[in-house]
Amino acid sequence: MTRVGLGRDVHRLVPGRKFLAGGVEIPFGKGELGHSDGDVLAHAVTDALLGAAALGDIGELYPDSDPAWKDADSLALLRNAWELVRSGGWRLVNLDCVVMCDKPKILPHRENIRHSLAQALEVSPEQIFVKGKTNEGLAPTGTGEAVEALAICLIEWDNE
Ligand code: MG
């Protein structure tokens, strides 16, 4: 049995915060505002995996009203959610992602991001791909006001 999952997230970009993508810090004058560390890609991936297994969503499992998740490491949340999915017998076939922002450029960091996500999910980097897309200067992701991420995954359950 196979199932697909889709995740999407957006965060406002503000000075004085780290710009994080899949656990990788990218040098930039601004970063994601958020209750957690704001890692937009980690959040989209978490929702894709949870959605594929119909196990809820990130807002439900790690609500931003809960002080426990203040400044939370989003990769730790991702690992936690993936453990939940995996414990149901699922394994990852592949994960494909898009990070949308004109700046900073994602491509120079692609391999680091693939490796970071692969490490968190305990899979091969070959099972993960990440693309950066610009928004042609259009607000909000093209003007540096926000960053958006999309993730789609395929998971597989083997009853043998
Ligand atoms: Mg988020």
PDB file of N, CA, C and O in Angstrom, residues 6-85:
ATOM      1  N   LEU A   6       0.782  15.802   1.457  1.00  0.00           N
ATOM      2  CA  LEU A   6       1.110  17.151   0.991  1.00  0.00           C
ATOM      3  C   LEU A   6       1.223  18.082   2.188  1.00  0.00           C
ATOM      4  O   LEU A   6       0.379  18.025   3.091  1.00  0.00           O
ATOM      5  N   GLY A   7       2.244  18.918   2.194  1.00  0.00           N
ATOM      6  CA  GLY A   7       2.405  19.900   3.271  1.00  0.00           C
ATOM      7  C   GLY A   7       2.737  21.261   2.698  1.00  0.00           C
ATOM      8  O   GLY A   7       3.405  21.371   1.658  1.00  0.00           O
ATOM      9  N   ARG A   8       2.259  22.297   3.360  1.00  0.00           N
ATOM     10  CA  ARG A   8       2.530  23.666   2.917  1.00  0.00           C
ATOM     11  C   ARG A   8       2.666  24.525   4.154  1.00  0.00           C
ATOM     12  O   ARG A   8       1.938  24.334   5.141  1.00  0.00           O
ATOM     13  N   ASP A   9       3.589  25.482   4.112  1.00  0.00           N
ATOM     14  CA  ASP A   9       3.722  26.413   5.227  1.00  0.00           C
ATOM     15  C   ASP A   9       4.256  27.749   4.713  1.00  0.00           C
ATOM     16  O   ASP A   9       4.878  27.809   3.655  1.00  0.00           O
ATOM     17  N   VAL A  10       3.977  28.780   5.462  1.00  0.00           N
ATOM     18  CA  VAL A  10       4.511  30.109   5.139  1.00  0.00           C
ATOM     19  C   VAL A  10       4.882  30.798   6.439  1.00  0.00           C
ATOM     20  O   VAL A  10       4.212  30.606   7.466  1.00  0.00           O
ATOM     21  N   HIS A  11       5.993  31.518   6.435  1.00  0.00           N
ATOM     22  CA  HIS A  11       6.392  32.313   7.594  1.00  0.00           C
ATOM     23  C   HIS A  11       6.823  33.698   7.145  1.00  0.00           C
ATOM     24  O   HIS A  11       7.464  33.858   6.103  1.00  0.00           O
ATOM     25  N   ARG A  12       6.485  34.678   7.965  1.00  0.00           N
ATOM     26  CA  ARG A  12       6.922  36.039   7.763  1.00  0.00           C
ATOM     27  C   ARG A  12       8.436  36.117   8.029  1.00  0.00           C
ATOM     28  O   ARG A  12       8.936  35.416   8.915  1.00  0.00           O
ATOM     29  N   LEU A  13       9.144  36.940   7.261  1.00  0.00           N
ATOM     30  CA  LEU A  13      10.587  37.129   7.476  1.00  0.00           C
ATOM     31  C   LEU A  13      10.830  38.457   8.180  1.00  0.00           C
ATOM     32  O   LEU A  13      10.327  39.491   7.742  1.00  0.00           O
ATOM     33  N   VAL A  14      11.573  38.380   9.281  1.00  0.00           N
ATOM     34  CA  VAL A  14      11.848  39.597  10.072  1.00  0.00           C
ATOM     35  C   VAL A  14      13.326  39.621  10.483  1.00  0.00           C
ATOM     36  O   VAL A  14      13.966  38.577  10.599  1.00  0.00           O
ATOM     37  N   PRO A  15      13.857  40.831  10.717  1.00  0.00           N
ATOM     38  CA  PRO A  15      15.242  40.918  11.183  1.00  0.00           C
ATOM     39  C   PRO A  15      15.382  40.284  12.568  1.00  0.00           C
ATOM     40  O   PRO A  15      14.409  40.205  13.324  1.00  0.00           O
ATOM     41  N   GLY A  16      16.592  39.828  12.877  1.00  0.00           N
ATOM     42  CA  GLY A  16      16.858  39.300  14.215  1.00  0.00           C
ATOM     43  C   GLY A  16      16.467  37.853  14.411  1.00  0.00           C
ATOM     44  O   GLY A  16      16.470  37.358  15.535  1.00  0.00           O
ATOM     45  N   ARG A  17      16.098  37.172  13.317  1.00  0.00           N
ATOM     46  CA  ARG A  17      15.768  35.748  13.399  1.00  0.00           C
ATOM     47  C   ARG A  17      16.644  34.985  12.416  1.00  0.00           C
ATOM     48  O   ARG A  17      17.076  35.527  11.405  1.00  0.00           O
ATOM     49  N   LYS A  18      16.877  33.691  12.709  1.00  0.00           N
ATOM     50  CA  LYS A  18      17.654  32.845  11.807  1.00  0.00           C
ATOM     51  C   LYS A  18      16.785  32.420  10.630  1.00  0.00           C
ATOM     52  O   LYS A  18      15.616  32.085  10.823  1.00  0.00           O
ATOM     53  N   PHE A  19      17.389  32.370   9.428  1.00  0.00           N
ATOM     54  CA  PHE A  19      16.697  31.800   8.275  1.00  0.00           C
ATOM     55  C   PHE A  19      17.055  30.320   8.231  1.00  0.00           C
ATOM     56  O   PHE A  19      18.199  29.949   7.972  1.00  0.00           O
ATOM     57  N   LEU A  20      16.056  29.474   8.504  1.00  0.00           N
ATOM     58  CA  LEU A  20      16.272  28.027   8.549  1.00  0.00           C
ATOM     59  C   LEU A  20      15.472  27.334   7.452  1.00  0.00           C
ATOM     60  O   LEU A  20      14.312  27.678   7.202  1.00  0.00           O
ATOM     61  N   ALA A  21      16.109  26.364   6.812  1.00  0.00           N
ATOM     62  CA  ALA A  21      15.420  25.555   5.793  1.00  0.00           C
ATOM     63  C   ALA A  21      15.829  24.109   5.993  1.00  0.00           C
ATOM     64  O   ALA A  21      16.983  23.737   5.740  1.00  0.00           O
ATOM     65  N   GLY A  22      14.921  23.308   6.499  1.00  0.00           N
ATOM     66  CA  GLY A  22      15.212  21.892   6.727  1.00  0.00           C
ATOM     67  C   GLY A  22      16.356  21.667   7.694  1.00  0.00           C
ATOM     68  O   GLY A  22      17.127  20.725   7.544  1.00  0.00           O
ATOM     69  N   GLY A  23      16.481  22.544   8.664  1.00  0.00           N
ATOM     70  CA  GLY A  23      17.518  22.412   9.684  1.00  0.00           C
ATOM     71  C   GLY A  23      18.835  23.080   9.320  1.00  0.00           C
ATOM     72  O   GLY A  23      19.774  23.085  10.109  1.00  0.00           O
ATOM     73  N   VAL A  24      18.900  23.662   8.110  1.00  0.00           N
ATOM     74  CA  VAL A  24      20.129  24.331   7.673  1.00  0.00           C
ATOM     75  C   VAL A  24      19.951  25.841   7.817  1.00  0.00           C
ATOM     76  O   VAL A  24      18.968  26.404   7.326  1.00  0.00           O
ATOM     77  N   GLU A  25      20.907  26.490   8.481  1.00  0.00           N
ATOM     78  CA  GLU A  25      20.839  27.945   8.618  1.00  0.00           C
ATOM     79  C   GLU A  25      21.487  28.589   7.398  1.00  0.00           C
ATOM     80  O   GLU A  25      22.625  28.282   7.049  1.00  0.00           O
ATOM     81  N   ILE A  26      20.740  29.470   6.743  1.00  0.00           N
ATOM     82  CA  ILE A  26      21.230  30.153   5.552  1.00  0.00           C
ATOM     83  C   ILE A  26      21.491  31.616   5.924  1.00  0.00           C
ATOM     84  O   ILE A  26      20.579  32.302   6.405  1.00  0.00           O
ATOM     85  N   PRO A  27      22.718  32.088   5.728  1.00  0.00           N
ATOM     86  CA  PRO A  27      23.038  33.468   6.098  1.00  0.00           C
ATOM     87  C   PRO A  27      22.181  34.455   5.309  1.00  0.00           C
ATOM     88  O   PRO A  27      22.149  34.404   4.080  1.00  0.00           O
ATOM     89  N   PHE A  28      21.459  35.314   6.022  1.00  0.00           N
ATOM     90  CA  PHE A  28      20.554  36.275   5.399  1.00  0.00           C
ATOM     91  C   PHE A  28      20.236  37.305   6.479  1.00  0.00           C
ATOM     92  O   PHE A  28      20.329  37.008   7.661  1.00  0.00           O
ATOM     93  N   GLY A  29      19.839  38.487   6.085  1.00  0.00           N
ATOM     94  CA  GLY A  29      19.583  39.536   7.071  1.00  0.00           C
ATOM     95  C   GLY A  29      18.318  39.337   7.900  1.00  0.00           C
ATOM     96  O   GLY A  29      18.097  40.048   8.875  1.00  0.00           O
ATOM     97  N   LYS A  30      17.497  38.388   7.488  1.00  0.00           N
ATOM     98  CA  LYS A  30      16.216  38.147   8.163  1.00  0.00           C
ATOM     99  C   LYS A  30      16.002  36.651   8.348  1.00  0.00           C
ATOM    100  O   LYS A  30      16.676  35.846   7.717  1.00  0.00           O
ATOM    101  N   GLY A  31      15.015  36.329   9.169  1.00  0.00           N
ATOM    102  CA  GLY A  31      14.663  34.920   9.340  1.00  0.00           C
ATOM    103  C   GLY A  31      13.192  34.783   9.650  1.00  0.00           C
ATOM    104  O   GLY A  31      12.463  35.781   9.816  1.00  0.00           O
ATOM    105  N   GLU A  32      12.761  33.534   9.745  1.00  0.00           N
ATOM    106  CA  GLU A  32      11.340  33.250   9.932  1.00  0.00           C
ATOM    107  C   GLU A  32      10.877  33.601  11.348  1.00  0.00           C
ATOM    108  O   GLU A  32      11.444  33.132  12.326  1.00  0.00           O
ATOM    109  N   LEU A  33       9.797  34.365  11.371  1.00  0.00           N
ATOM    110  CA  LEU A  33       9.126  34.639  12.642  1.00  0.00           C
ATOM    111  C   LEU A  33       8.261  33.424  12.965  1.00  0.00           C
ATOM    112  O   LEU A  33       7.622  32.871  12.086  1.00  0.00           O
ATOM    113  N   GLY A  34       8.280  33.018  14.230  1.00  0.00           N
ATOM    114  CA  GLY A  34       7.454  31.870  14.594  1.00  0.00           C
ATOM    115  C   GLY A  34       7.527  31.595  16.073  1.00  0.00           C
ATOM    116  O   GLY A  34       8.433  32.068  16.753  1.00  0.00           O
ATOM    117  N   HIS A  35       6.582  30.808  16.544  1.00  0.00           N
ATOM    118  CA  HIS A  35       6.574  30.398  17.948  1.00  0.00           C
ATOM    119  C   HIS A  35       7.725  29.412  18.173  1.00  0.00           C
ATOM    120  O   HIS A  35       8.448  29.489  19.163  1.00  0.00           O
ATOM    121  N   SER A  36       7.900  28.518  17.197  1.00  0.00           N
ATOM    122  CA  SER A  36       9.057  27.611  17.208  1.00  0.00           C
ATOM    123  C   SER A  36      10.219  28.360  16.577  1.00  0.00           C
ATOM    124  O   SER A  36      10.166  29.574  16.419  1.00  0.00           O
ATOM    125  N   ASP A  37      11.251  27.625  16.133  1.00  0.00           N
ATOM    126  CA  ASP A  37      12.360  28.285  15.436  1.00  0.00           C
ATOM    127  C   ASP A  37      11.961  28.773  14.044  1.00  0.00           C
ATOM    128  O   ASP A  37      12.726  29.451  13.377  1.00  0.00           O
ATOM    129  N   GLY A  38      10.755  28.407  13.594  1.00  0.00           N
ATOM    130  CA  GLY A  38      10.204  28.954  12.351  1.00  0.00           C
ATOM    131  C   GLY A  38      10.642  28.265  11.068  1.00  0.00           C
ATOM    132  O   GLY A  38      10.374  28.778   9.974  1.00  0.00           O
ATOM    133  N   ASP A  39      11.289  27.119  11.173  1.00  0.00           N
ATOM    134  CA  ASP A  39      11.818  26.426   9.991  1.00  0.00           C
ATOM    135  C   ASP A  39      10.673  25.998   9.058  1.00  0.00           C
ATOM    136  O   ASP A  39      10.052  24.946   9.239  1.00  0.00           O
ATOM    137  N   VAL A  40      10.440  26.822   8.059  1.00  0.00           N
ATOM    138  CA  VAL A  40       9.270  26.668   7.182  1.00  0.00           C
ATOM    139  C   VAL A  40       9.283  25.331   6.433  1.00  0.00           C
ATOM    140  O   VAL A  40       8.237  24.695   6.268  1.00  0.00           O
ATOM    141  N   LEU A  41      10.455  24.908   5.984  1.00  0.00           N
ATOM    142  CA  LEU A  41      10.535  23.653   5.229  1.00  0.00           C
ATOM    143  C   LEU A  41      10.306  22.448   6.145  1.00  0.00           C
ATOM    144  O   LEU A  41       9.579  21.515   5.779  1.00  0.00           O
ATOM    145  N   ALA A  42      10.901  22.482   7.326  1.00  0.00           N
ATOM    146  CA  ALA A  42      10.679  21.381   8.281  1.00  0.00           C
ATOM    147  C   ALA A  42       9.194  21.251   8.599  1.00  0.00           C
ATOM    148  O   ALA A  42       8.665  20.137   8.716  1.00  0.00           O
ATOM    149  N   HIS A  43       8.498  22.376   8.706  1.00  0.00           N
ATOM    150  CA  HIS A  43       7.062  22.332   9.016  1.00  0.00           C
ATOM    151  C   HIS A  43       6.257  21.734   7.859  1.00  0.00           C
ATOM    152  O   HIS A  43       5.346  20.927   8.073  1.00  0.00           O
ATOM    153  N   ALA A  44       6.586  22.123   6.629  1.00  0.00           N
ATOM    154  CA  ALA A  44       5.862  21.588   5.465  1.00  0.00           C
ATOM    155  C   ALA A  44       6.099  20.085   5.344  1.00  0.00           C
ATOM    156  O   ALA A  44       5.175  19.321   5.055  1.00  0.00           O
ATOM    157  N   VAL A  45       7.334  19.649   5.589  1.00  0.00           N
ATOM    158  CA  VAL A  45       7.663  18.218   5.506  1.00  0.00           C
ATOM    159  C   VAL A  45       6.920  17.443   6.599  1.00  0.00           C
ATOM    160  O   VAL A  45       6.367  16.365   6.347  1.00  0.00           O
ATOM    161  N   THR A  46       6.885  18.002   7.794  1.00  0.00           N
ATOM    162  CA  THR A  46       6.184  17.356   8.910  1.00  0.00           C
ATOM    163  C   THR A  46       4.710  17.144   8.553  1.00  0.00           C
ATOM    164  O   THR A  46       4.160  16.054   8.763  1.00  0.00           O
ATOM    165  N   ASP A  47       4.084  18.159   7.993  1.00  0.00           N
ATOM    166  CA  ASP A  47       2.671  18.050   7.617  1.00  0.00           C
ATOM    167  C   ASP A  47       2.458  17.049   6.482  1.00  0.00           C
ATOM    168  O   ASP A  47       1.444  16.341   6.461  1.00  0.00           O
ATOM    169  N   ALA A  48       3.393  16.984   5.547  1.00  0.00           N
ATOM    170  CA  ALA A  48       3.267  16.022   4.440  1.00  0.00           C
ATOM    171  C   ALA A  48       3.294  14.592   4.983  1.00  0.00           C
ATOM    172  O   ALA A  48       2.468  13.764   4.606  1.00  0.00           O
ATOM    173  N   LEU A  49       4.232  14.321   5.881  1.00  0.00           N
ATOM    174  CA  LEU A  49       4.366  12.964   6.433  1.00  0.00           C
ATOM    175  C   LEU A  49       3.163  12.584   7.293  1.00  0.00           C
ATOM    176  O   LEU A  49       2.612  11.486   7.167  1.00  0.00           O
ATOM    177  N   LEU A  50       2.743  13.518   8.149  1.00  0.00           N
ATOM    178  CA  LEU A  50       1.578  13.248   9.006  1.00  0.00           C
ATOM    179  C   LEU A  50       0.328  13.062   8.159  1.00  0.00           C
ATOM    180  O   LEU A  50      -0.489  12.175   8.423  1.00  0.00           O
ATOM    181  N   GLY A  51       0.195  13.897   7.132  1.00  0.00           N
ATOM    182  CA  GLY A  51      -0.983  13.834   6.263  1.00  0.00           C
ATOM    183  C   GLY A  51      -1.055  12.518   5.499  1.00  0.00           C
ATOM    184  O   GLY A  51      -2.130  11.944   5.332  1.00  0.00           O
ATOM    185  N   ALA A  52       0.098  12.056   5.030  1.00  0.00           N
ATOM    186  CA  ALA A  52       0.137  10.800   4.277  1.00  0.00           C
ATOM    187  C   ALA A  52      -0.399   9.641   5.123  1.00  0.00           C
ATOM    188  O   ALA A  52      -1.077   8.751   4.622  1.00  0.00           O
ATOM    189  N   ALA A  53      -0.085   9.667   6.404  1.00  0.00           N
ATOM    190  CA  ALA A  53      -0.517   8.583   7.297  1.00  0.00           C
ATOM    191  C   ALA A  53      -1.845   8.914   7.996  1.00  0.00           C
ATOM    192  O   ALA A  53      -2.303   8.147   8.841  1.00  0.00           O
ATOM    193  N   ALA A  54      -2.438  10.067   7.665  1.00  0.00           N
ATOM    194  CA  ALA A  54      -3.687  10.531   8.285  1.00  0.00           C
ATOM    195  C   ALA A  54      -3.567  10.560   9.808  1.00  0.00           C
ATOM    196  O   ALA A  54      -4.444  10.067  10.525  1.00  0.00           O
ATOM    197  N   LEU A  55      -2.457  11.137  10.287  1.00  0.00           N
ATOM    198  CA  LEU A  55      -2.208  11.165  11.733  1.00  0.00           C
ATOM    199  C   LEU A  55      -2.298  12.575  12.322  1.00  0.00           C
ATOM    200  O   LEU A  55      -1.734  12.836  13.379  1.00  0.00           O
ATOM    201  N   GLY A  56      -2.973  13.470  11.615  1.00  0.00           N
ATOM    202  CA  GLY A  56      -3.127  14.821  12.152  1.00  0.00           C
ATOM    203  C   GLY A  56      -2.223  15.799  11.445  1.00  0.00           C
ATOM    204  O   GLY A  56      -1.677  15.510  10.382  1.00  0.00           O
ATOM    205  N   ASP A  57      -2.057  16.976  12.051  1.00  0.00           N
ATOM    206  CA  ASP A  57      -1.175  17.972  11.445  1.00  0.00           C
ATOM    207  C   ASP A  57      -0.354  18.662  12.522  1.00  0.00           C
ATOM    208  O   ASP A  57      -0.611  18.507  13.721  1.00  0.00           O
ATOM    209  N   ILE A  58       0.602  19.439  12.072  1.00  0.00           N
ATOM    210  CA  ILE A  58       1.588  20.023  12.974  1.00  0.00           C
ATOM    211  C   ILE A  58       0.949  20.970  14.003  1.00  0.00           C
ATOM    212  O   ILE A  58       1.350  20.990  15.161  1.00  0.00           O
ATOM    213  N   GLY A  59      -0.089  21.694  13.571  1.00  0.00           N
ATOM    214  CA  GLY A  59      -0.757  22.630  14.478  1.00  0.00           C
ATOM    215  C   GLY A  59      -1.511  21.923  15.594  1.00  0.00           C
ATOM    216  O   GLY A  59      -1.693  22.444  16.688  1.00  0.00           O
ATOM    217  N   GLU A  60      -1.947  20.719  15.288  1.00  0.00           N
ATOM    218  CA  GLU A  60      -2.697  19.893  16.227  1.00  0.00           C
ATOM    219  C   GLU A  60      -1.750  19.224  17.231  1.00  0.00           C
ATOM    220  O   GLU A  60      -2.012  19.186  18.430  1.00  0.00           O
ATOM    221  N   LEU A  61      -0.642  18.704  16.720  1.00  0.00           N
ATOM    222  CA  LEU A  61       0.296  17.959  17.560  1.00  0.00           C
ATOM    223  C   LEU A  61       1.209  18.873  18.380  1.00  0.00           C
ATOM    224  O   LEU A  61       1.600  18.518  19.486  1.00  0.00           O
ATOM    225  N   TYR A  62       1.569  20.021  17.788  1.00  0.00           N
ATOM    226  CA  TYR A  62       2.513  20.927  18.455  1.00  0.00           C
ATOM    227  C   TYR A  62       1.946  22.345  18.429  1.00  0.00           C
ATOM    228  O   TYR A  62       2.495  23.223  17.770  1.00  0.00           O
ATOM    229  N   PRO A  63       0.837  22.596  19.129  1.00  0.00           N
ATOM    230  CA  PRO A  63       0.148  23.897  19.020  1.00  0.00           C
ATOM    231  C   PRO A  63       1.006  25.076  19.481  1.00  0.00           C
ATOM    232  O   PRO A  63       1.758  24.957  20.446  1.00  0.00           O
ATOM    233  N   ASP A  64       0.876  26.198  18.756  1.00  0.00           N
ATOM    234  CA  ASP A  64       1.706  27.359  19.104  1.00  0.00           C
ATOM    235  C   ASP A  64       1.177  28.076  20.350  1.00  0.00           C
ATOM    236  O   ASP A  64       1.773  29.039  20.814  1.00  0.00           O
ATOM    237  N   SER A  65       0.064  27.572  20.900  1.00  0.00           N
ATOM    238  CA  SER A  65      -0.442  28.094  22.168  1.00  0.00           C
ATOM    239  C   SER A  65       0.239  27.409  23.347  1.00  0.00           C
ATOM    240  O   SER A  65       0.085  27.827  24.492  1.00  0.00           O
ATOM    241  N   ASP A  66       0.998  26.342  23.049  1.00  0.00           N
ATOM    242  CA  ASP A  66       1.644  25.565  24.106  1.00  0.00           C
ATOM    243  C   ASP A  66       3.079  26.053  24.327  1.00  0.00           C
ATOM    244  O   ASP A  66       3.903  25.994  23.417  1.00  0.00           O
ATOM    245  N   PRO A  67       3.391  26.543  25.544  1.00  0.00           N
ATOM    246  CA  PRO A  67       4.744  27.049  25.808  1.00  0.00           C
ATOM    247  C   PRO A  67       5.836  25.993  25.610  1.00  0.00           C
ATOM    248  O   PRO A  67       6.999  26.332  25.409  1.00  0.00           O
ATOM    249  N   ALA A  68       5.448  24.717  25.629  1.00  0.00           N
ATOM    250  CA  ALA A  68       6.434  23.639  25.433  1.00  0.00           C
ATOM    251  C   ALA A  68       7.133  23.769  24.082  1.00  0.00           C
ATOM    252  O   ALA A  68       8.269  23.329  23.921  1.00  0.00           O
ATOM    253  N   TRP A  69       6.450  24.368  23.105  1.00  0.00           N
ATOM    254  CA  TRP A  69       6.993  24.449  21.743  1.00  0.00           C
ATOM    255  C   TRP A  69       7.600  25.810  21.428  1.00  0.00           C
ATOM    256  O   TRP A  69       7.978  26.072  20.300  1.00  0.00           O
ATOM    257  N   LYS A  70       7.698  26.682  22.453  1.00  0.00           N
ATOM    258  CA  LYS A  70       8.311  27.998  22.242  1.00  0.00           C
ATOM    259  C   LYS A  70       9.768  27.791  21.848  1.00  0.00           C
ATOM    260  O   LYS A  70      10.507  27.077  22.517  1.00  0.00           O
ATOM    261  N   ASP A  71      10.174  28.411  20.728  1.00  0.00           N
ATOM    262  CA  ASP A  71      11.538  28.300  20.192  1.00  0.00           C
ATOM    263  C   ASP A  71      11.958  26.856  19.922  1.00  0.00           C
ATOM    264  O   ASP A  71      13.148  26.543  19.910  1.00  0.00           O
ATOM    265  N   ALA A  72      10.958  25.991  19.739  1.00  0.00           N
ATOM    266  CA  ALA A  72      11.253  24.565  19.540  1.00  0.00           C
ATOM    267  C   ALA A  72      12.106  24.337  18.301  1.00  0.00           C
ATOM    268  O   ALA A  72      11.988  25.048  17.304  1.00  0.00           O
ATOM    269  N   ASP A  73      12.965  23.323  18.395  1.00  0.00           N
ATOM    270  CA  ASP A  73      13.772  22.884  17.265  1.00  0.00           C
ATOM    271  C   ASP A  73      12.839  22.126  16.310  1.00  0.00           C
ATOM    272  O   ASP A  73      12.357  21.045  16.641  1.00  0.00           O
ATOM    273  N   SER A  74      12.584  22.702  15.153  1.00  0.00           N
ATOM    274  CA  SER A  74      11.613  22.101  14.236  1.00  0.00           C
ATOM    275  C   SER A  74      12.055  20.753  13.705  1.00  0.00           C
ATOM    276  O   SER A  74      11.228  19.926  13.338  1.00  0.00           O
ATOM    277  N   LEU A  75      13.363  20.509  13.658  1.00  0.00           N
ATOM    278  CA  LEU A  75      13.830  19.186  13.230  1.00  0.00           C
ATOM    279  C   LEU A  75      13.486  18.136  14.281  1.00  0.00           C
ATOM    280  O   LEU A  75      13.228  16.981  13.953  1.00  0.00           O
ATOM    281  N   ALA A  76      13.478  18.549  15.557  1.00  0.00           N
ATOM    282  CA  ALA A  76      13.081  17.633  16.633  1.00  0.00           C
ATOM    283  C   ALA A  76      11.587  17.312  16.498  1.00  0.00           C
ATOM    284  O   ALA A  76      11.172  16.170  16.689  1.00  0.00           O
ATOM    285  N   LEU A  77      10.788  18.310  16.138  1.00  0.00           N
ATOM    286  CA  LEU A  77       9.356  18.071  15.912  1.00  0.00           C
ATOM    287  C   LEU A  77       9.172  17.126  14.718  1.00  0.00           C
ATOM    288  O   LEU A  77       8.331  16.220  14.753  1.00  0.00           O
ATOM    289  N   LEU A  78       9.970  17.354  13.682  1.00  0.00           N
ATOM    290  CA  LEU A  78       9.901  16.500  12.493  1.00  0.00           C
ATOM    291  C   LEU A  78      10.253  15.056  12.845  1.00  0.00           C
ATOM    292  O   LEU A  78       9.550  14.123  12.454  1.00  0.00           O
ATOM    293  N   ARG A  79      11.334  14.878  13.611  1.00  0.00           N
ATOM    294  CA  ARG A  79      11.738  13.523  14.011  1.00  0.00           C
ATOM    295  C   ARG A  79      10.638  12.847  14.831  1.00  0.00           C
ATOM    296  O   ARG A  79      10.342  11.670  14.663  1.00  0.00           O
ATOM    297  N   ASN A  80      10.047  13.634  15.732  1.00  0.00           N
ATOM    298  CA  ASN A  80       8.979  13.129  16.585  1.00  0.00           C
ATOM    299  C   ASN A  80       7.764  12.689  15.752  1.00  0.00           C
ATOM    300  O   ASN A  80       7.199  11.609  15.958  1.00  0.00           O
ATOM    301  N   ALA A  81       7.370  13.517  14.790  1.00  0.00           N
ATOM    302  CA  ALA A  81       6.221  13.193  13.935  1.00  0.00           C
ATOM    303  C   ALA A  81       6.531  11.982  13.059  1.00  0.00           C
ATOM    304  O   ALA A  81       5.689  11.103  12.871  1.00  0.00           O
ATOM    305  N   TRP A  82       7.737  11.918  12.543  1.00  0.00           N
ATOM    306  CA  TRP A  82       8.133  10.801  11.672  1.00  0.00           C
ATOM    307  C   TRP A  82       8.149   9.491  12.455  1.00  0.00           C
ATOM    308  O   TRP A  82       7.781   8.439  11.947  1.00  0.00           O
ATOM    309  N   GLU A  83       8.553   9.563  13.719  1.00  0.00           N
ATOM    310  CA  GLU A  83       8.553   8.383  14.582  1.00  0.00           C
ATOM    311  C   GLU A  83       7.125   7.846  14.734  1.00  0.00           C
ATOM    312  O   GLU A  83       6.877   6.643  14.701  1.00  0.00           O
ATOM    313  N   LEU A  84       6.187   8.775  14.872  1.00  0.00           N
ATOM    314  CA  LEU A  84       4.772   8.428  14.983  1.00  0.00           C
ATOM    315  C   LEU A  84       4.298   7.707  13.717  1.00  0.00           C
ATOM    316  O   LEU A  84       3.614   6.680  13.779  1.00  0.00           O
ATOM    317  N   VAL A  85       4.671   8.259  12.554  1.00  0.00           N
ATOM    318  CA  VAL A  85       4.282   7.668  11.270  1.00  0.00           C
ATOM    319  C   VAL A  85       4.947   6.301  11.101  1.00  0.00           C
ATOM    320  O   VAL A  85       4.307   5.313  10.755  1.00  0.00           O
TER     321      VAL A  85
END
